[in-house]
Coordinates of C-alpha atoms in Angstrom, one line a residue:
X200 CA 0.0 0.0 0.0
X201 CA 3.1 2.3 1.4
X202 CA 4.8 1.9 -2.1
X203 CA 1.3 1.9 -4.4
X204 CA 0.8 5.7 -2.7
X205 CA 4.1 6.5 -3.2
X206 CA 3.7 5.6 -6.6
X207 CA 0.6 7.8 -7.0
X208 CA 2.1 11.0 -5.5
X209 CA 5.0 10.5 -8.3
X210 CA 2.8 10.8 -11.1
X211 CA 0.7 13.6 -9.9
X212 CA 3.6 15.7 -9.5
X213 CA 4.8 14.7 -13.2
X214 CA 1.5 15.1 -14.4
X215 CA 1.3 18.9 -12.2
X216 CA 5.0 19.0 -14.1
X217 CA 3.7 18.2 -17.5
X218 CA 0.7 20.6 -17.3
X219 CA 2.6 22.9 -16.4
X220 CA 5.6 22.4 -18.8
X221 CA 2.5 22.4 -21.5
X222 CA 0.8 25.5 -20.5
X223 CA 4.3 27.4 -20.4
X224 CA 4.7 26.1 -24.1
X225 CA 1.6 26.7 -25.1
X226 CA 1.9 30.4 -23.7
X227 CA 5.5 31.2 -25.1
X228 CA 4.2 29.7 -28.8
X229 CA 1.4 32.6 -28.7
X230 CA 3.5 34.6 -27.6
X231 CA 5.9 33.9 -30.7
X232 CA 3.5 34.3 -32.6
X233 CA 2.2 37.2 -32.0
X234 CA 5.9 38.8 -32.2
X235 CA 6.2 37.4 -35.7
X236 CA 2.6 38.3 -36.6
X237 CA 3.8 42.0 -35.2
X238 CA 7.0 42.1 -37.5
X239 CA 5.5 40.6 -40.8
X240 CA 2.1 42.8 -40.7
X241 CA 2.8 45.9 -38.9
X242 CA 7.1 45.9 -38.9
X243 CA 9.3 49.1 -39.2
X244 CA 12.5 47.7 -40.0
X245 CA 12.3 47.9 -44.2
X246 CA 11.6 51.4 -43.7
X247 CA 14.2 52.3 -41.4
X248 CA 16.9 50.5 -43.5
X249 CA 15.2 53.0 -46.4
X250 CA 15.9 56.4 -44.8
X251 CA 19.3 54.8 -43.5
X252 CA 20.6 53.5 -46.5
X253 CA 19.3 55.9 -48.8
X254 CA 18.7 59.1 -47.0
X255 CA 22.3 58.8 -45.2
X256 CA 24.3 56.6 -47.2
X257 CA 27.8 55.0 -46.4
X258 CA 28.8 56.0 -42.8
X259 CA 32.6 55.2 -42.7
X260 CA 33.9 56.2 -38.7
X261 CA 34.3 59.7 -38.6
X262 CA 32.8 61.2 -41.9
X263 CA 30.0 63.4 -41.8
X264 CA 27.2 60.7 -42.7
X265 CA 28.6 58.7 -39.8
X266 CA 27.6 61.7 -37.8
X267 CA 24.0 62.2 -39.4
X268 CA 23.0 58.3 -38.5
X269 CA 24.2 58.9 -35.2
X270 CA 21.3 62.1 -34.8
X271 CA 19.2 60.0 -36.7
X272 CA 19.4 56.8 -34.7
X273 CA 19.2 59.1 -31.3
X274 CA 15.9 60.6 -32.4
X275 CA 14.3 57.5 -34.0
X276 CA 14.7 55.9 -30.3
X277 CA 13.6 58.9 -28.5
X278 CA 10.3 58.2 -30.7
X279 CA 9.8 54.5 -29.1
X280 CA 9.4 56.1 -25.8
X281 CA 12.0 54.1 -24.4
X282 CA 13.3 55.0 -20.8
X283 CA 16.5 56.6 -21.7
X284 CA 18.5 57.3 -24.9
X285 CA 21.7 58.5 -24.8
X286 CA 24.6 59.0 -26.5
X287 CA 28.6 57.5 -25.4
X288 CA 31.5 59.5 -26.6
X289 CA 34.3 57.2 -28.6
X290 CA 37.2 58.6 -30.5
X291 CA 37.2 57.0 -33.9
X292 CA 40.4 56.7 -36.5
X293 CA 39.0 58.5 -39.9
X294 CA 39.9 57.3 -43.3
X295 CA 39.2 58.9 -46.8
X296 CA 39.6 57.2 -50.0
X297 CA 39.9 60.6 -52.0
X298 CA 39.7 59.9 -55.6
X299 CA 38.6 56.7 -57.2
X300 CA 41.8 54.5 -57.6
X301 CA 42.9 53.7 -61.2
X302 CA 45.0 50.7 -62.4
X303 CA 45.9 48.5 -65.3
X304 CA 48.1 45.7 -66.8
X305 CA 50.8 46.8 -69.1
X306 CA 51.9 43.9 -71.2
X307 CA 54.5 46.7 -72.9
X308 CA 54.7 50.1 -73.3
X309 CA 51.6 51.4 -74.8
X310 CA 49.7 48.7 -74.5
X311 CA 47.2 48.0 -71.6
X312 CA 44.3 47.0 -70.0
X313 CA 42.2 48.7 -67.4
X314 CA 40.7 46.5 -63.9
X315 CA 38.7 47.5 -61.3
X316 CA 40.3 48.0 -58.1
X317 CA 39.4 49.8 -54.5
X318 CA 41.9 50.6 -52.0
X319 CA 41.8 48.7 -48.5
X320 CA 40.3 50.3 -45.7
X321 CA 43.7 51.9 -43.5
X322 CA 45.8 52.0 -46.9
X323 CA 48.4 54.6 -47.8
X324 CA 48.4 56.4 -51.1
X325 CA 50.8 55.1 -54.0
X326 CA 53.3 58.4 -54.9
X327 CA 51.7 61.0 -56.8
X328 CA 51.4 59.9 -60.4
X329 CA 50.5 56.3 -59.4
X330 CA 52.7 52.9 -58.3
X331 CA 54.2 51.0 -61.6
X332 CA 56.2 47.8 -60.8
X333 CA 56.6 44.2 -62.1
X334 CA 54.2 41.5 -59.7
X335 CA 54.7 38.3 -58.3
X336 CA 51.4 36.2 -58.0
X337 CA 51.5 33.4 -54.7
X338 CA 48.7 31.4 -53.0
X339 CA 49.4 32.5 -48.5
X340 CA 51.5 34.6 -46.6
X341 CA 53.8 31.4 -45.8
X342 CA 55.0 31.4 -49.4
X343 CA 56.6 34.9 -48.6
X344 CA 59.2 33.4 -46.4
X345 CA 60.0 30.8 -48.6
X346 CA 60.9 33.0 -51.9
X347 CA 62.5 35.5 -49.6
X348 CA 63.2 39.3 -50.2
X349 CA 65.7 38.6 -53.4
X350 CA 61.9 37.3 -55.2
X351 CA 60.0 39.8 -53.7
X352 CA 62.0 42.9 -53.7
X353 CA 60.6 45.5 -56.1
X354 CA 57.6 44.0 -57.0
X355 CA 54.0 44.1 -56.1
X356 CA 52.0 41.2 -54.3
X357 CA 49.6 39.8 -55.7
X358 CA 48.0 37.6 -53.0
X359 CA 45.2 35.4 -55.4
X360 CA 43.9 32.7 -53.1
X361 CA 40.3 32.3 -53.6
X362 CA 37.5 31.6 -50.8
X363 CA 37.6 28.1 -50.8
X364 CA 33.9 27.6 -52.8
X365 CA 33.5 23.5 -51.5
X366 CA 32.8 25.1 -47.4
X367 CA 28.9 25.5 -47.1
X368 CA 29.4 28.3 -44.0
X369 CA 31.2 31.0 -46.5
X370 CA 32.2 32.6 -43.5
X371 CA 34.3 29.3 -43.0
X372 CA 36.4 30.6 -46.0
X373 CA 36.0 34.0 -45.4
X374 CA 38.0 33.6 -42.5
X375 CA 40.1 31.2 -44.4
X376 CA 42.0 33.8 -46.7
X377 CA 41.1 36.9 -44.9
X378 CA 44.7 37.3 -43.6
X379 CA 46.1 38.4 -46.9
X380 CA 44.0 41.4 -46.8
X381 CA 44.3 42.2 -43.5
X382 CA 47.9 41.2 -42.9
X383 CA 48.9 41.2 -46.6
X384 CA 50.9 44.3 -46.9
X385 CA 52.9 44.4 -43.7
X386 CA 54.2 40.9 -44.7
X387 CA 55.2 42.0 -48.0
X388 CA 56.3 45.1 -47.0
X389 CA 58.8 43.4 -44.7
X390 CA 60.4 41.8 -47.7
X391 CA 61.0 44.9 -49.8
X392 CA 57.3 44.7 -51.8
X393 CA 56.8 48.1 -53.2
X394 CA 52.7 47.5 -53.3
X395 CA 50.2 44.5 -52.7
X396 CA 47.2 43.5 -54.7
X397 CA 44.4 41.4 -52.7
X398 CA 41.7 39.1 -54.8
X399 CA 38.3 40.4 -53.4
X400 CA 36.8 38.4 -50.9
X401 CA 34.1 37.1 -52.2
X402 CA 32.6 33.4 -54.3
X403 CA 31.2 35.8 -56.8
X404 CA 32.7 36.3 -60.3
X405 CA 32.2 40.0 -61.4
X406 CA 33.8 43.3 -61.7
X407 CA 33.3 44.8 -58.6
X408 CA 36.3 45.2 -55.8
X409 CA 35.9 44.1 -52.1
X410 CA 37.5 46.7 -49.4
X411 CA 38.0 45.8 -45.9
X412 CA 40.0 46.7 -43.0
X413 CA 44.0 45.9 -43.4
X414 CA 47.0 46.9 -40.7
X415 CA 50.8 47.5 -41.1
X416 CA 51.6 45.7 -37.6
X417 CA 54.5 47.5 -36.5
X418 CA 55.6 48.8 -39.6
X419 CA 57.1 52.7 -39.5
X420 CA 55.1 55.1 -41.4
X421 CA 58.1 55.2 -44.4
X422 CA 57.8 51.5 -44.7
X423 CA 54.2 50.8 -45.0
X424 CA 53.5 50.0 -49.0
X425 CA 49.9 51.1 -50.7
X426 CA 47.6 48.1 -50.4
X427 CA 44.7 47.4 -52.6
X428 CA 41.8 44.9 -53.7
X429 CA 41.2 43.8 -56.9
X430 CA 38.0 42.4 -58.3
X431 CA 37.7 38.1 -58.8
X432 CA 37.3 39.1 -62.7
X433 CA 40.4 41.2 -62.7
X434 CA 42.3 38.8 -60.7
X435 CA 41.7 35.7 -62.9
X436 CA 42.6 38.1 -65.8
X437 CA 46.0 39.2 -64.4
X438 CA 46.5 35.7 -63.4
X439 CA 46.5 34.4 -66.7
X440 CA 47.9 36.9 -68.0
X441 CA 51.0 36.8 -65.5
X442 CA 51.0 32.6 -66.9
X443 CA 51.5 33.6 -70.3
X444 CA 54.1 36.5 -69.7
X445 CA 55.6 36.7 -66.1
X446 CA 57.3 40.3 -67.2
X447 CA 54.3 42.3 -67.4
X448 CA 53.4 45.6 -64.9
X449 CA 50.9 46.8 -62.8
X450 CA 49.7 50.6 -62.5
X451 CA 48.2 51.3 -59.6
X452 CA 46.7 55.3 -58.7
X453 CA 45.3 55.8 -55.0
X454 CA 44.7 59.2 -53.1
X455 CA 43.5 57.5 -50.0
X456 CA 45.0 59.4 -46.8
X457 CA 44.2 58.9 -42.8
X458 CA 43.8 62.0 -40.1
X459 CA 43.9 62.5 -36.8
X460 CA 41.4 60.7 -35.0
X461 CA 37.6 62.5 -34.2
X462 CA 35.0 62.1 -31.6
X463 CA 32.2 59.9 -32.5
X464 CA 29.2 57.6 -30.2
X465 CA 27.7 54.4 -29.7
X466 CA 24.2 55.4 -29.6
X467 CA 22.0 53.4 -26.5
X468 CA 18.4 53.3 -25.2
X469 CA 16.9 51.2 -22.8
X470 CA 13.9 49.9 -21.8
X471 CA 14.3 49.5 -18.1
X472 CA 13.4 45.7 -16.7
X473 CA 10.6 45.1 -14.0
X474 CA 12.2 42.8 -11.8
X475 CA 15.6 42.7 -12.6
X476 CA 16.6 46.3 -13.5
X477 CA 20.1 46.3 -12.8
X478 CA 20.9 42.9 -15.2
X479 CA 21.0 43.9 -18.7
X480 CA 20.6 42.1 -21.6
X481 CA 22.2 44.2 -25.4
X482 CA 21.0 43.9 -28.6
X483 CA 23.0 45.3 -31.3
X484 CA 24.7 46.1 -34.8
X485 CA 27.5 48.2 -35.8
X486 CA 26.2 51.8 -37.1
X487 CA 29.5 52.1 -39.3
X488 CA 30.1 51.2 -42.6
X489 CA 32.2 51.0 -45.8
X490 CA 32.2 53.5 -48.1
X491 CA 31.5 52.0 -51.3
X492 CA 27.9 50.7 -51.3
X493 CA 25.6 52.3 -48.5
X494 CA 26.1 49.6 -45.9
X495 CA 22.4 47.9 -45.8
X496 CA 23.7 44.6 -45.3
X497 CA 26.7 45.5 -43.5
X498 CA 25.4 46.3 -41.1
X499 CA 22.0 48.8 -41.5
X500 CA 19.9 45.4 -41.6
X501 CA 21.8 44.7 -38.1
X502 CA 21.1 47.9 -36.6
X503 CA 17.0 47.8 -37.7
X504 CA 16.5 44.6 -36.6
X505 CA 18.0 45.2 -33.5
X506 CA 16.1 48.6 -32.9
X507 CA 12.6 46.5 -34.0
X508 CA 13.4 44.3 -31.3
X509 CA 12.7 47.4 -28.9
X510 CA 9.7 48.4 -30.8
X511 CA 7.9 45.0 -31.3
X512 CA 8.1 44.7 -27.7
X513 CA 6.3 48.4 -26.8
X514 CA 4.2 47.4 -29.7
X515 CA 2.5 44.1 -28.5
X516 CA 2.9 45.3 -24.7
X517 CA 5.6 42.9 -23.3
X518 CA 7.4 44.9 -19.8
X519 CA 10.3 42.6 -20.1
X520 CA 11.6 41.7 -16.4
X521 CA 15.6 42.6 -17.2
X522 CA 16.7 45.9 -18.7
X523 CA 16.9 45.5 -22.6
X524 CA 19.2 47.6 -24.2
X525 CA 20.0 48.2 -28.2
X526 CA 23.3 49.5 -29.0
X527 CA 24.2 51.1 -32.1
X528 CA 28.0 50.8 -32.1
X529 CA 30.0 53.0 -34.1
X530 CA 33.8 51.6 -35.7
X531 CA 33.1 47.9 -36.1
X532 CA 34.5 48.3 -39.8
X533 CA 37.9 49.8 -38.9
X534 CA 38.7 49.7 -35.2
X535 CA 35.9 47.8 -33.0
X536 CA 36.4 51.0 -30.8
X537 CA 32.9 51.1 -30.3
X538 CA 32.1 47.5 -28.7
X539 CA 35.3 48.0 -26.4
X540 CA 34.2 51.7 -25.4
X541 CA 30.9 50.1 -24.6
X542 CA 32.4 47.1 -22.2
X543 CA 34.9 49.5 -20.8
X544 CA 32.4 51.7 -19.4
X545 CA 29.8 49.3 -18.2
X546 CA 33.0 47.6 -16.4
X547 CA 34.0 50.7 -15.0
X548 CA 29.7 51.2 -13.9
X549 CA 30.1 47.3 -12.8
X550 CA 26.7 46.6 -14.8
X551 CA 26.0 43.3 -15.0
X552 CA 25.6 42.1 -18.6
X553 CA 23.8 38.2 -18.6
X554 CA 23.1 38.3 -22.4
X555 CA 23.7 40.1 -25.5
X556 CA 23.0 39.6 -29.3
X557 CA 24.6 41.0 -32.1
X558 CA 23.1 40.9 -35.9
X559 CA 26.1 41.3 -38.5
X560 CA 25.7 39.0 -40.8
X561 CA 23.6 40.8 -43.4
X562 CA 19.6 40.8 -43.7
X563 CA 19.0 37.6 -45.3
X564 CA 16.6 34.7 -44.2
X565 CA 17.4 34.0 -40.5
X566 CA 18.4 30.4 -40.3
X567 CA 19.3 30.0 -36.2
X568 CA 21.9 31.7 -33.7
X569 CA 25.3 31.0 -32.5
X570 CA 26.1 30.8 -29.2
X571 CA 29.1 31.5 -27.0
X572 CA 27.9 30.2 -23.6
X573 CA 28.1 26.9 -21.0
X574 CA 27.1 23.9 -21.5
X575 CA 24.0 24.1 -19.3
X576 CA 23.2 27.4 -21.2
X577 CA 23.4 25.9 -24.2
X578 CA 21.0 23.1 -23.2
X579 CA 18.4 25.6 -22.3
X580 CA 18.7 26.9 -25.2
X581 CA 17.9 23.9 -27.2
X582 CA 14.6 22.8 -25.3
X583 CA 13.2 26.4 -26.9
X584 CA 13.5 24.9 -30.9
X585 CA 10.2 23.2 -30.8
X586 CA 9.0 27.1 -30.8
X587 CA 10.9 28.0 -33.5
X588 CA 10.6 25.6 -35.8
X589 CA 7.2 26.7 -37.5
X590 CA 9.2 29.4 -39.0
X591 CA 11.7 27.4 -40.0
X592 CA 14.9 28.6 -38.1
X593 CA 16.6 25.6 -36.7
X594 CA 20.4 26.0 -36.4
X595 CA 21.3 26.4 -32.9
X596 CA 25.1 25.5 -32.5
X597 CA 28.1 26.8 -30.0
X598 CA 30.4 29.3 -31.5
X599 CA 31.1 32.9 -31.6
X600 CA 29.0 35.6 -31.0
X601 CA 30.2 39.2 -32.5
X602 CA 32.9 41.4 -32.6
X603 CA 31.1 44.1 -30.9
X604 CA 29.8 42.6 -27.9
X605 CA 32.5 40.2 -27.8
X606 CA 34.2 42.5 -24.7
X607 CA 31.3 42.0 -23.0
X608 CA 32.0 37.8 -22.7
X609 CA 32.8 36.5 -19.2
X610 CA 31.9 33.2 -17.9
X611 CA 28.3 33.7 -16.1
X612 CA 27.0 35.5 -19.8
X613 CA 25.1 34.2 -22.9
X614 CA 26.7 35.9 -26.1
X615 CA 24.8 35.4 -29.2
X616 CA 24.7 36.1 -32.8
X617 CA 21.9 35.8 -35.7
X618 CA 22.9 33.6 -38.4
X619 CA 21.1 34.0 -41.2
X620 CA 21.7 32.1 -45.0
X621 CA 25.3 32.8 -45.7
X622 CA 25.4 31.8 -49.4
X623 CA 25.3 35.4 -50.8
X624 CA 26.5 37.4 -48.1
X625 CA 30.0 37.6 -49.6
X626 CA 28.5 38.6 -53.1
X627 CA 28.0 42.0 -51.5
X628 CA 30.5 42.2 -48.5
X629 CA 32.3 45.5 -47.8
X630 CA 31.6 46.2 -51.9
X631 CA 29.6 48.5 -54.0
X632 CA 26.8 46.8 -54.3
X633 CA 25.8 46.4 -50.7
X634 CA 22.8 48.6 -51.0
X635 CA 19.4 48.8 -50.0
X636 CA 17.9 47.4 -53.2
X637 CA 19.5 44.1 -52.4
X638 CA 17.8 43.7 -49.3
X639 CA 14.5 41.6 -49.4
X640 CA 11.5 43.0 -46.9
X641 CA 10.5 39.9 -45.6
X642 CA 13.6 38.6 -45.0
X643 CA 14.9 41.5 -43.3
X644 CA 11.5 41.3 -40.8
X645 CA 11.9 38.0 -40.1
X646 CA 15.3 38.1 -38.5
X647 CA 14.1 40.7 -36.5
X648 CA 11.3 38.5 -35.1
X649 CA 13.9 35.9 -34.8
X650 CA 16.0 38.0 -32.6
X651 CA 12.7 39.3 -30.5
X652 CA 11.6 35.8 -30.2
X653 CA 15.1 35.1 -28.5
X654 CA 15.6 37.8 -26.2
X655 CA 11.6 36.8 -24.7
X656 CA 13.1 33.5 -23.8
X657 CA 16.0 34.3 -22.1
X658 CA 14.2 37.4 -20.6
X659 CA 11.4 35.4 -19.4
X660 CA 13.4 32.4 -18.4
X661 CA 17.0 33.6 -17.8
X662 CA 20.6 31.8 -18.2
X663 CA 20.8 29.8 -15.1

């Protein structure tokens, strides 16, 4: 009798369990819903990313459109009725590319052909007149050390290894040949290169040149070399041309130039949390961009996603318990002085940060999230899919986060980051042809449900 009762009590408390587990479900799938129904029926993000990407434009750290979606972010948060918006002071490197960069083959005097080419974000200028010089084509940075300064003397680099087109995660081989153009020139320069050539970064065959951010290491002001990126067309060009006469030259013309560094902001509101006001949780994008396109994937579609997080929760009345913040950080492009100015800060204010979510990986169809986190964290995490899988996002993995709330990581946190399809990403990376036309409405206001959606759960259920 003692062990039938015993048995009894068991399965009324998992039954009292169940029910409960169910009604929680059945409470976070409406509530889901009604975020996504929000964003797809009365959203704001496509029309943010409009004035952003067309009524601003490019917003390269420290130029005067950098500066306008800085006002403009401040006052369209002011208009959610947040509790507080406010701006953080961040000193910024600024960078002009000056006149558009010229080049061509010369196969002999007189005779040549014009490629596209951009300079690389951080570059100096070639000597007035333009840069002329025999090239030497290799594969990796290792291959320097191997032909030594007696091959590479004189010459311009021409660093032509491809993204590797076989990975399915193109940021897999994005970060798998992104060290020639970031690293590229101070390694040539060390062995007497007079220039360096980059193939753009990007699985795409076309015309159009790739910039990014590049350093000199340590390298003396009168030994860095002018560094530029040409376009995959133009590369498999003057790679077969190079194969069929090794003796040919390379003119390149850049006006590029860098100045003193200028103030700048990270631009913050906050809706304060109900019963955990002093633990924060950031959601974010970098307010910065190139200079070539208008930014709308890189990283406008971050930053509206990130503020219609805010908005759809005002909009369908959610008080969330913890303080939500969005974070529009300025310098991700060129300097991540933005995301460390942020951490500094709220070290110095010893804020306790217990999640954050970055969006930088363009506006396409949100696929799932990445998560830097423990184990147990992690685990959590996984037991929400079943509510995310009628719209179809279903890769949850550990990995990293994002460069701008990366400072924030310490071991108690979540770090997250929206990964939406890759597999054109890279066809408009950090070129001209990031802008606001290639960015799909529904898309765009889907990843921001997908982010909302997120931030619920871990507001509503925390990280322990």
């Amino acid at each position: 009798m003692f062990i039938r009762r015993i048995i009894i009590c068991f399965c009324l408390v998992a039954t009292a369990q169940i029910n409960a587990q169910s009604t929680v479900s059945k409470e976070d799938k409406a509530q889901l819903k009604k975020i996504y129904d929000t964003a797809l029926l009365e959203g704001n993000s496509y029309q943010w990313l409009d004035h952003l990407s067309n009524q601003i434009g490019a917003r390269l750290s420290g130029s005067l459109n950098a500066q306008k979606a800085v006002e403009w972010g401040k006052a369209e948060l002011e208009k959610l009725g947040l509790d507080k918006v406010w701006l953080q002071p961040v000193m910024v490197p600024k960078w002009t590319r000056g006149v558009t960069e010229f080049a061509y083959i010369e196969t002999e005097p007189g005779k040549s052909t014009n490629v596209p080419i951009c300079a690389l974000g951080g570059s100096v200028p070639t000597p007035i007149g333009g840069l002329k010089a025999p090239l030497i084509e290799i594969k990796s940075l290792e291959v320097l050390e191997k032909l030594g300064r007696k091959a590479i003397e004189g010459k311009i680099v021409f660093y032509n290894r491809p993204m590797q087109a076989d990975l399915i995660n193109t940021f897999e081989a994005y970060g798998g040949c992104v060290d020639q153009r970031y690293a590229g020139a101070a390694a040539a320069a060390k062995y007497g290169a007079v220039g360096v050539l980059v193939r753009s970064l990007t699985l795409r065959s076309d015309d159009l040149p790739h910039t990014g951010a590049m350093s000199y290491g340590d390298l003396k002001d009168s030994e860095k070399i002018p560094a530029a990126a040409i376009s995959t067309n133009g590369a498999d060009l003057l790679s077969s041309m190079l194969k069929l006469n090794p003796n040919i030259k390379f003119h390149i013309n850049m006006n590029c130039r860098t100045w003193e560094d200028v103030e700048s902001f990270n631009v913050i509101g906050e809706i304060k949390g109900s019963e955990f006001p002093d633990k924060h949780m950031v959601v974010g994008g970098h307010l910065d961009s190139w200079d070539l396109g208008d930014g709308s994937h890189d990283d406008g579609a971050g930053i509206v996603q990130s503020m219609e997080v805010l908005r759809l929760f005002k909009k369908i009345g959610y008080q969330p318990k913890h303080s939500i913040r969005i974070v529009m950080f300025m310098n991700e492009e060129n300097g991540l002085r933005g995301g460390k100015k942020y951490a500094k800060i709220a070290a110095q204010k010893n804020e306790d940060h217990v999640f954050a979510l970055e969006s930088d990986s363009g506006g396409f169809t949100p696929r799932g999230f990445s998560f830097d986190c423990t184990d147990a964290a992690f685990n959590k995490v996984l037991s929400w899919k079943p509510l995310f899988e009628p719209y179809l996002i279903h890769y949850f993995v550990k990995g990293g986060s994002g460069a701008d709330i990366g400072p924030l990581k310490k071991d108690s946190n979540v770090l997250a980051g929206l990964r939406p399809d890759s597999q054109r990403y890279f066809d408009y990376h950090h070129a001209k042809n990031d802008t606001f036309d290639a960015v799909n409405k529904r898309e765009l206001e889907l990843g921001a449900a997908t982010m909302t959606s997120l931030v619920y759960l871990f507001d509503k259920y925390g990280i322990e």
